Amino acid sequence: MGAHGIGAHTDDGKNNGEDDGKDGADNVLTVAVSQSVDSLSPFLAQRLVSTSVHRLIYEYLTNYDPKDARPVPGLATAWTPSSDKLTWTYTIRKDSTWSDGRPVTAADAAWTFNTMMKDPGAATANGSFTANFAEVTAPAPGTLVIRLKKPQANMAALDVPIVPKHVWEKVGDLSAFNNDARFPIVGNGPFVLTDYKVDRYIRLRPNKDFWRGPPKFDELVFRYYKDGDAAVAALRKGEVSFVPDLTPAQADSLKDADNIQVNDAPGRRFFALAANPGARARDGGRFGSGHPALLDPAVRRALFHAVDRRTIVDKVFQGHAAEGEGYIPPRFTAYFWKPAAAQRIAHDPAKAAALLDEAGYRRDGSGKRRGKDGRPLDFRILCHATDPHDKAVGKYLREWWGELGIGLKVDCLDNVSDPWLKGDYDLAFDGWSVNPDPDFVLSIHTCSALPATAADTGATDNFICDERYDRLYAQQAVEYDAARRGDLVRQMQSRLYDTGFMNVMAYPNALEAYRTDQIKSITTMPEAAGNLYGQDGYWSWWSAEPAAAGRAASDGGGSSAAVAIGIGISVVLVIAVGILTSRRRRATADDRE
């Protein structure tokens, strides 16, 4: 598929086979990552590392203010709905160009959205955004018009990378094209992706013509480390500038280190336990090898009653997390929900045992729980091999459930996506980065997110399909009143909680660190106390300032600079109705994050 020319290929002989991706740039900002890229195609990518890269190389219609995440201009400078809210008109900026020199126009955005509407392969990652679109046109180079089937509340938060029509229209099969064969990749964001080696590095250079101004570092490199301790050691040596996703022990060990700043702030992620509800497709086909006992609500409830969330927060996260409640982390106050006392599935091992007894899952002579069919309650749980939290919680679950007479095999894999998509799991550690607008992370539990057939890939997270949940989702999607929409989203979380297929155990803090002798200042989101890695925008890497001239290195002698507050953005925002703020598709997912 590389023959389709998605990138303007260059062969300058640089960095062929180099593991670090450096080529002699003066100031290099190097970020340690452990998550593999699922695709460099914005039509397919769902993991956090991939979608974060797309934030850097493609503009979206809107961006999100780092202070409060309200929508601000991106490729669009203004957006206005009709009185019936069924037609939205976007003014496309005149000062944006593709990195190959071509002007960016409304035709590029119209082609992107129309392709997603017509080609199921192109809708793999972001199809929920365009499912309600009736027609998208570009009547003029600076005008984009989107006509809706019914009102849609997130029209100022369409988190879809806009791609260059003149490049992507040459691609044949968008469901298979990964955009990873020819470089540099043509984009119009603050960075240009210049090179990529699977599980080794991703290299980006500043887009000198970016309308907001180019980034200040000469190069941005995402370098792979399978082992978190190795990444921390590289940070100490000055071999990398930034390390995200620290364990509490790693963060504590860095607090007094020279030239290293630790950022510890409330996170935008949740850490959950997902139970396989029986993998299925929209055509009714069933597949996978999920344990049938998990279809029994009493079994799921018993498992969750045996989980001690407080111990997970205190022992696994060592206090750098909040105890899990609803699906949306407490950082998002407009949507945060927690169950009432009578509804809450609290830690109660005795109640868990009683539920299993009443449901007919009694102990045999050896203490093992068995169903009426004689099958033991032995479960598998998918675990990310690179995530120490998964492994640590897995040990607790094996102990807690073992006391109930339930066996647990913790399958820690480098690639959890394949068995997950095939439905070949009983339980799994799950987690998502939630956006200020939660629509997408709610959409992945709707019936429409299921794969069309067993042979297809859907946008579903966990094969959940519940009619009551779907009705609430449809209502919140068209609700423009912020208070009413917030109430509907909380009802959705309540319903999801009651179905018992998702158990949110914790909301981890953003624990990350960077070298102050390499990075002088950098913007968190939100600015007051937020994360640097995986933002809803490109603010961190775009705003980052080198500590001193010359190649970033551990001997730069920089001072211990704090995270910068503010990046001096001045924009005029035109919003005709009170639209709620942004959402991001999964994967972010964090992959499954």
Coordinates of C-alpha atoms in Angstrom, one line a residue, residues 70-72 78-81 88 156 572-580:
R70 CA -13.4 24.6 26.3
P71 CA -13.4 24.4 22.5
V72 CA -11.0 26.8 20.8
A78 CA -15.5 29.8 13.9
W79 CA -18.6 27.5 13.9
T80 CA -22.3 28.4 13.8
P81 CA -25.4 26.2 14.0
W88 CA -23.4 23.6 11.2
A156 CA -17.8 21.9 18.6
V572 CA -11.6 34.6 19.7
L573 CA -14.2 31.9 20.0
V574 CA -17.6 32.1 18.3
I575 CA -20.1 29.8 19.7
A576 CA -23.8 30.4 19.0
V577 CA -25.1 27.8 21.5
G578 CA -23.8 26.4 24.8
I579 CA -21.9 23.4 23.5
L580 CA -20.1 21.1 25.9

